[in-house]
Amino acid sequence: MALRQRLTAALCIGAFLLAGCASAGAGQTGQTDTGTDTKAEDRTAESVKVLVPTGAPALGMLFGTLDNPDVELDYTEGTDLVTAELAKTDGDYDVIVAPVNLGLKAYSASRTYQCAGVLTWGNLYMVGTQEDVLSGPDKEVALFGENAIPGMVYNAVEAASVQAQPVWYPSVAEASQSLLSGQSQAALLAEPAASAAMAKNSNLKILADLQELWYAQKGTDQKGYPQAALFVKDSVSDAFLSGVQEALSAVDPETGSAEMVQEIEAAGPDAIGVPSPEVAVKSWTRQNIHYVPVSQAADDMEVFLGQLGMKIPEGSLRKSS
């Protein structure tokens, strides 16, 4: 994979003030080869401003647009700013990466940003020292996201097989801390937090992959559930979307880990929202980052939304992607 992008940081002061976000934005600029690569030229023919939440979505867009010098990435922690921007009919962003359910709900109100494709496919794992802790009624399992997607997915595919006592925490960080302190014997964690916890305690391991369970129990086309998607204005070209898909398909942490670490360091781990470049690269595969056009993801989206009592709003899916 050619990682040719030179990154420069730019503070997203307005986003910080309006939404109280904990992370600053980051602008992305760079150069591409000037040979006969017409696909690369097509991808860089437009200026695209992207708003993306930190974590796996931010990593996905970082590596999905490295070869495009005309992309500006603004990172934000949480979904407050994402929700506010999706509601605008004349917002500054060409692309907004958002949870699938949140973006589709926003489209019903503003009809501005259509879903073009799914970027991340779930990153939830049960982590503990040994498998039998989940079946022990005298054990405790730390959970997070009780009234959000993590809680829904856990309850849908894993809760029935767990006899350990559930304790819900406000965040994945607090669930992880409960596990590391020994208060809980297992925990529901999202990557890269799961890898960060296992790095601190070598006895910890993956006990269950909730994406595999979802795939097996729901009969979906993709492994996992449609988590974050690209919501775009009409002006965003198919070439840009194809570029994201092609770039992500070329990412290989087995052979390109050193370059990946360099790119994350250049962008800023804190800005992206990862514990460290090394942990982000090590957990890349388990973060399930790969772009699937909405034409190929719609069936899986319907299954996911059905768990939430939702349907795909009419006109919300981009037909040309």
Short mmCIF file of C-alpha atoms in Angstrom, two decimals:
data_model
loop_
_atom_site.label_atom_id
_atom_site.label_comp_id
_atom_site.label_asym_id
_atom_site.label_seq_id
_atom_site.Cartn_x
_atom_site.Cartn_y
_atom_site.Cartn_z
CA MET A 1 0.00 0.00 0.00
CA ALA A 2 1.37 3.37 -0.96
CA LEU A 3 1.01 5.80 1.92
CA ARG A 4 2.07 8.99 0.20
CA GLN A 5 0.06 11.48 2.17
CA ARG A 6 1.70 14.29 4.10
CA LEU A 7 -0.62 15.29 6.94
CA THR A 8 -0.86 18.66 8.66
CA ALA A 9 -3.02 19.34 11.73
CA ALA A 10 -5.61 22.11 11.87
CA LEU A 11 -7.67 22.92 14.95
CA CYS A 12 -11.41 22.66 14.54
CA ILE A 13 -12.07 25.53 16.95
CA GLY A 14 -15.62 26.19 15.80
CA ALA A 15 -16.60 22.57 16.26
CA PHE A 16 -15.06 22.57 19.74
CA LEU A 17 -16.97 25.64 20.84
CA LEU A 18 -20.31 24.60 19.35
CA ALA A 19 -20.37 21.01 20.48
CA GLY A 20 -17.97 20.92 23.40
CA CYS A 21 -16.12 18.14 21.64
CA ALA A 22 -13.02 16.83 23.31
CA SER A 23 -11.09 16.31 20.10
CA ALA A 24 -9.83 18.92 17.69
CA GLY A 25 -10.18 18.51 13.96
CA ALA A 26 -7.41 17.64 11.58
CA GLY A 27 -6.90 18.82 8.03
CA GLN A 28 -5.40 16.41 5.53
CA THR A 29 -3.26 17.51 2.61
CA GLY A 30 -0.67 15.83 0.44
CA GLN A 31 0.62 14.85 -2.97
CA THR A 32 -0.01 12.02 -5.36
CA ASP A 33 2.06 10.52 -8.17
CA THR A 34 1.86 12.43 -11.46
CA GLY A 35 2.17 9.51 -13.85
CA THR A 36 -0.57 7.85 -15.88
CA ASP A 37 -2.67 6.74 -12.91
CA THR A 38 -5.98 8.16 -14.14
CA LYS A 39 -7.93 6.64 -11.25
CA ALA A 40 -5.82 8.63 -8.78
CA GLU A 41 -6.38 11.78 -10.86
CA ASP A 42 -10.14 11.22 -10.80
CA ARG A 43 -10.11 10.80 -7.02
CA THR A 44 -8.30 14.08 -6.49
CA ALA A 45 -10.38 16.17 -8.87
CA GLU A 46 -12.67 17.56 -6.19
CA SER A 47 -12.34 19.22 -2.81
CA VAL A 48 -14.18 17.25 -0.14
CA LYS A 49 -14.72 18.28 3.46
CA VAL A 50 -15.46 15.38 5.81
CA LEU A 51 -16.71 15.27 9.40
CA VAL A 52 -15.90 11.98 11.12
CA PRO A 53 -16.19 10.71 14.70
CA THR A 54 -13.02 9.56 16.42
CA GLY A 55 -12.12 5.89 16.72
CA ALA A 56 -12.65 3.30 13.99
CA PRO A 57 -14.51 5.71 11.64
CA ALA A 58 -11.64 8.21 11.86
CA LEU A 59 -9.09 5.50 11.11
CA GLY A 60 -11.19 4.38 8.17
CA MET A 61 -11.36 7.82 6.60
CA LEU A 62 -7.68 8.52 7.32
CA PHE A 63 -6.57 5.47 5.35
CA GLY A 64 -9.41 5.72 2.86
CA THR A 65 -8.29 9.16 1.68
CA LEU A 66 -4.51 9.11 2.04
CA ASP A 67 -3.95 9.38 -1.72
CA ASN A 68 -6.36 12.28 -2.09
CA PRO A 69 -4.77 15.70 -1.44
CA ASP A 70 -8.09 17.54 -1.71
CA VAL A 71 -9.74 16.00 1.34
CA GLU A 72 -10.06 17.82 4.65
CA LEU A 73 -10.88 15.65 7.64
CA ASP A 74 -12.39 17.15 10.78
CA TYR A 75 -12.48 14.74 13.72
CA THR A 76 -15.03 15.03 16.51
CA GLU A 77 -15.57 13.03 19.67
CA GLY A 78 -19.08 11.66 20.10
CA THR A 79 -22.08 12.38 17.92
CA ASP A 80 -23.32 15.80 19.10
CA LEU A 81 -21.64 17.74 16.28
CA VAL A 82 -22.46 14.98 13.78
CA THR A 83 -26.15 15.21 14.70
CA ALA A 84 -26.14 19.01 14.41
CA GLU A 85 -24.46 18.99 10.99
CA LEU A 86 -26.70 16.26 9.57
CA ALA A 87 -29.71 18.41 10.39
CA LYS A 88 -28.49 21.30 8.22
CA THR A 89 -29.65 21.80 4.66
CA ASP A 90 -26.73 24.08 3.81
CA GLY A 91 -23.91 22.75 5.98
CA ASP A 92 -20.21 23.08 5.17
CA TYR A 93 -19.50 19.35 5.07
CA ASP A 94 -19.71 17.32 1.88
CA VAL A 95 -19.45 14.01 3.72
CA ILE A 96 -20.49 13.14 7.26
CA VAL A 97 -19.60 9.78 8.78
CA ALA A 98 -22.32 8.80 11.23
CA PRO A 99 -23.92 5.77 12.87
CA VAL A 100 -26.25 4.20 10.32
CA ASN A 101 -29.39 4.66 12.40
CA LEU A 102 -28.53 8.26 13.29
CA GLY A 103 -27.78 9.28 9.71
CA LEU A 104 -30.94 7.73 8.29
CA LYS A 105 -33.08 9.33 10.97
CA ALA A 106 -31.53 12.71 10.17
CA TYR A 107 -32.25 12.26 6.47
CA SER A 108 -35.95 11.89 7.22
CA ALA A 109 -35.89 15.41 8.67
CA SER A 110 -33.42 17.33 6.48
CA ARG A 111 -33.25 15.18 3.31
CA THR A 112 -29.73 16.49 2.71
CA TYR A 113 -27.26 13.67 3.27
CA GLN A 114 -27.91 10.32 1.58
CA CYS A 115 -26.26 7.12 2.71
CA ALA A 116 -23.60 6.15 0.16
CA GLY A 117 -22.00 3.14 1.85
CA VAL A 118 -21.06 1.50 5.12
CA LEU A 119 -17.55 2.13 6.47
CA THR A 120 -17.34 0.09 9.69
CA TRP A 121 -18.99 -3.22 10.55
CA GLY A 122 -18.79 -3.48 14.32
CA ASN A 123 -15.93 -3.76 16.79
CA LEU A 124 -17.44 -5.34 19.91
CA TYR A 125 -15.80 -8.19 21.82
CA MET A 126 -16.17 -10.02 25.11
CA VAL A 127 -12.80 -9.93 26.87
CA GLY A 128 -11.68 -11.91 29.93
CA THR A 129 -9.11 -14.33 31.26
CA GLN A 130 -11.00 -17.56 30.60
CA GLU A 131 -14.18 -18.70 28.85
CA ASP A 132 -15.93 -20.10 31.91
CA VAL A 133 -16.22 -16.71 33.62
CA LEU A 134 -19.19 -15.91 31.39
CA SER A 135 -21.07 -18.95 32.69
CA GLY A 136 -20.40 -18.31 36.37
CA PRO A 137 -23.36 -16.73 38.20
CA ASP A 138 -20.94 -15.59 40.91
CA LYS A 139 -18.89 -13.63 38.35
CA GLU A 140 -19.38 -10.09 37.09
CA VAL A 141 -19.34 -8.90 33.49
CA ALA A 142 -18.81 -5.20 32.76
CA LEU A 143 -20.95 -3.80 29.95
CA PHE A 144 -21.38 -0.39 28.32
CA GLY A 145 -23.85 1.32 26.02
CA GLU A 146 -26.96 -0.03 27.74
CA ASN A 147 -29.35 2.20 25.77
CA ALA A 148 -27.18 2.47 22.66
CA ILE A 149 -25.95 0.18 19.86
CA PRO A 150 -23.43 -1.80 21.98
CA GLY A 151 -26.18 -2.74 24.42
CA MET A 152 -28.57 -3.63 21.63
CA VAL A 153 -26.05 -5.88 19.89
CA TYR A 154 -25.03 -7.56 23.16
CA ASN A 155 -28.63 -8.25 24.10
CA ALA A 156 -29.42 -9.52 20.61
CA VAL A 157 -26.64 -12.08 20.21
CA GLU A 158 -24.80 -12.71 23.48
CA ALA A 159 -26.83 -11.96 26.62
CA ALA A 160 -28.83 -15.21 26.55
CA SER A 161 -25.66 -17.30 26.86
CA VAL A 162 -24.10 -15.30 29.72
CA GLN A 163 -24.84 -16.26 33.33
CA ALA A 164 -22.40 -13.81 34.90
CA GLN A 165 -23.99 -10.84 36.64
CA PRO A 166 -24.19 -7.82 34.29
CA VAL A 167 -23.08 -4.39 35.48
CA TRP A 168 -23.60 -1.50 33.06
CA TYR A 169 -21.03 1.29 32.93
CA PRO A 170 -21.38 4.74 31.31
CA SER A 171 -18.47 4.23 28.89
CA VAL A 172 -16.17 1.62 27.38
CA ALA A 173 -13.28 3.19 29.31
CA GLU A 174 -15.02 2.53 32.64
CA ALA A 175 -15.94 -1.03 31.62
CA SER A 176 -12.31 -1.62 30.70
CA GLN A 177 -11.11 -0.21 34.01
CA SER A 178 -13.48 -2.50 35.91
CA LEU A 179 -11.97 -5.47 34.08
CA LEU A 180 -8.37 -4.38 34.59
CA SER A 181 -8.92 -3.68 38.30
CA GLY A 182 -10.41 -7.13 38.86
CA GLN A 183 -13.83 -5.80 39.84
CA SER A 184 -15.25 -7.60 36.78
CA GLN A 185 -14.05 -10.92 35.42
CA ALA A 186 -15.12 -10.18 31.86
CA ALA A 187 -16.14 -7.12 29.89
CA LEU A 188 -17.80 -6.01 26.69
CA LEU A 189 -15.21 -3.82 24.98
CA ALA A 190 -14.91 -2.09 21.62
CA GLU A 191 -11.71 -2.08 19.62
CA PRO A 192 -9.19 -0.56 19.97
CA ALA A 193 -10.02 -0.45 23.73
CA ALA A 194 -10.05 -4.26 23.79
CA SER A 195 -6.49 -4.47 22.45
CA ALA A 196 -5.37 -1.72 24.81
CA ALA A 197 -6.72 -3.71 27.78
CA MET A 198 -5.04 -6.92 26.59
CA ALA A 199 -1.76 -5.04 26.20
CA LYS A 200 -1.95 -4.05 29.88
CA ASN A 201 -2.83 -7.56 31.07
CA SER A 202 -1.37 -10.41 29.04
CA ASN A 203 -3.78 -12.89 30.64
CA LEU A 204 -6.76 -11.26 28.94
CA LYS A 205 -8.04 -12.62 25.64
CA ILE A 206 -11.01 -12.45 23.31
CA LEU A 207 -13.82 -14.66 24.63
CA ALA A 208 -16.42 -13.88 21.99
CA ASP A 209 -16.58 -11.93 18.73
CA LEU A 210 -20.01 -10.27 18.61
CA GLN A 211 -19.65 -9.60 14.88
CA GLU A 212 -19.26 -13.33 14.23
CA LEU A 213 -22.26 -14.02 16.44
CA TRP A 214 -24.34 -11.40 14.59
CA TYR A 215 -23.34 -12.89 11.24
CA ALA A 216 -24.19 -16.43 12.36
CA GLN A 217 -27.47 -15.59 14.07
CA LYS A 218 -28.84 -12.95 11.70
CA GLY A 219 -27.75 -14.55 8.41
CA THR A 220 -26.28 -11.32 7.04
CA ASP A 221 -24.12 -10.95 3.96
CA GLN A 222 -21.29 -9.21 5.79
CA LYS A 223 -19.60 -10.31 8.99
CA GLY A 224 -20.89 -7.91 11.60
CA TYR A 225 -23.50 -5.19 11.60
CA PRO A 226 -23.52 -1.87 9.68
CA GLN A 227 -22.13 0.51 12.25
CA ALA A 228 -20.91 3.76 10.67
CA ALA A 229 -21.68 4.93 7.15
CA LEU A 230 -20.82 7.74 4.76
CA PHE A 231 -23.66 10.23 4.34
CA VAL A 232 -23.04 12.51 1.39
CA LYS A 233 -24.38 15.49 -0.49
CA ASP A 234 -25.38 15.10 -4.13
CA SER A 235 -22.22 16.95 -5.18
CA VAL A 236 -19.91 14.17 -3.96
CA SER A 237 -18.74 12.11 -6.92
CA ASP A 238 -18.76 8.35 -7.35
CA ALA A 239 -15.02 8.63 -8.02
CA PHE A 240 -14.42 9.86 -4.48
CA LEU A 241 -16.43 6.99 -3.00
CA SER A 242 -14.67 4.45 -5.22
CA GLY A 243 -11.36 5.90 -4.09
CA VAL A 244 -12.24 5.30 -0.45
CA GLN A 245 -13.21 1.71 -1.21
CA GLU A 246 -10.06 1.02 -3.24
CA ALA A 247 -7.74 2.61 -0.69
CA LEU A 248 -9.18 0.64 2.21
CA SER A 249 -9.06 -2.61 0.28
CA ALA A 250 -5.30 -2.07 -0.15
CA VAL A 251 -4.59 -1.62 3.58
CA ASP A 252 -2.54 -4.54 4.88
CA PRO A 253 -1.32 -4.34 8.49
CA GLU A 254 0.74 -7.48 7.96
CA THR A 255 3.05 -5.86 5.42
CA GLY A 256 2.45 -2.15 5.96
CA SER A 257 2.33 -1.80 9.74
CA ALA A 258 5.35 0.53 9.95
CA GLU A 259 3.89 2.92 7.38
CA MET A 260 0.48 2.77 9.06
CA VAL A 261 2.03 3.70 12.41
CA GLN A 262 3.78 6.67 10.77
CA GLU A 263 0.54 7.93 9.23
CA ILE A 264 -1.33 7.70 12.54
CA GLU A 265 1.49 9.48 14.34
CA ALA A 266 1.39 12.25 11.72
CA ALA A 267 -2.37 12.68 12.06
CA GLY A 268 -2.19 12.53 15.87
CA PRO A 269 -3.45 9.55 17.90
CA ASP A 270 -5.34 11.83 20.30
CA ALA A 271 -7.07 13.63 17.43
CA ILE A 272 -8.10 10.34 15.84
CA GLY A 273 -9.09 8.85 19.18
CA VAL A 274 -6.85 5.78 19.47
CA PRO A 275 -4.75 4.67 22.48
CA SER A 276 -1.58 4.54 20.38
CA PRO A 277 -0.57 4.02 16.73
CA GLU A 278 0.69 0.53 17.54
CA VAL A 279 -2.56 -0.55 19.21
CA ALA A 280 -4.60 0.94 16.36
CA VAL A 281 -2.64 -1.03 13.76
CA LYS A 282 -2.63 -4.25 15.80
CA SER A 283 -6.42 -4.07 16.19
CA TRP A 284 -7.14 -2.98 12.59
CA THR A 285 -8.58 -6.33 11.48
CA ARG A 286 -10.86 -6.60 14.51
CA GLN A 287 -12.17 -3.08 13.90
CA ASN A 288 -13.85 -4.35 10.70
CA ILE A 289 -13.11 -1.27 8.63
CA HIS A 290 -14.00 -1.76 4.98
CA TYR A 291 -16.22 0.25 2.68
CA VAL A 292 -19.25 -1.45 1.16
CA PRO A 293 -21.43 0.59 -1.26
CA VAL A 294 -25.00 0.98 -0.09
CA SER A 295 -26.25 -1.01 -3.09
CA GLN A 296 -24.51 -4.03 -1.56
CA ALA A 297 -25.20 -3.19 2.09
CA ALA A 298 -28.92 -2.37 2.04
CA ASP A 299 -30.10 -5.85 3.04
CA ASP A 300 -27.80 -5.93 6.06
CA MET A 301 -28.93 -2.42 6.96
CA GLU A 302 -32.55 -3.58 6.96
CA VAL A 303 -31.72 -6.42 9.36
CA PHE A 304 -29.86 -4.03 11.66
CA LEU A 305 -32.55 -1.37 11.61
CA GLY A 306 -35.19 -4.02 12.27
CA GLN A 307 -33.58 -4.62 15.66
CA LEU A 308 -34.16 -0.94 16.40
CA GLY A 309 -37.73 -0.87 15.13
CA MET A 310 -36.68 1.26 12.16
CA LYS A 311 -36.95 1.04 8.39
CA ILE A 312 -34.84 2.60 5.66
CA PRO A 313 -36.47 5.97 4.83
CA GLU A 314 -37.56 6.41 1.23
CA GLY A 315 -34.95 8.25 -0.83
CA SER A 316 -32.24 7.96 1.83
CA LEU A 317 -29.98 5.61 -0.14
CA ARG A 318 -27.72 6.95 -2.88
CA LYS A 319 -28.58 5.07 -6.06
CA SER A 320 -25.43 5.86 -8.00
CA SER A 321 -22.96 4.41 -5.47
#
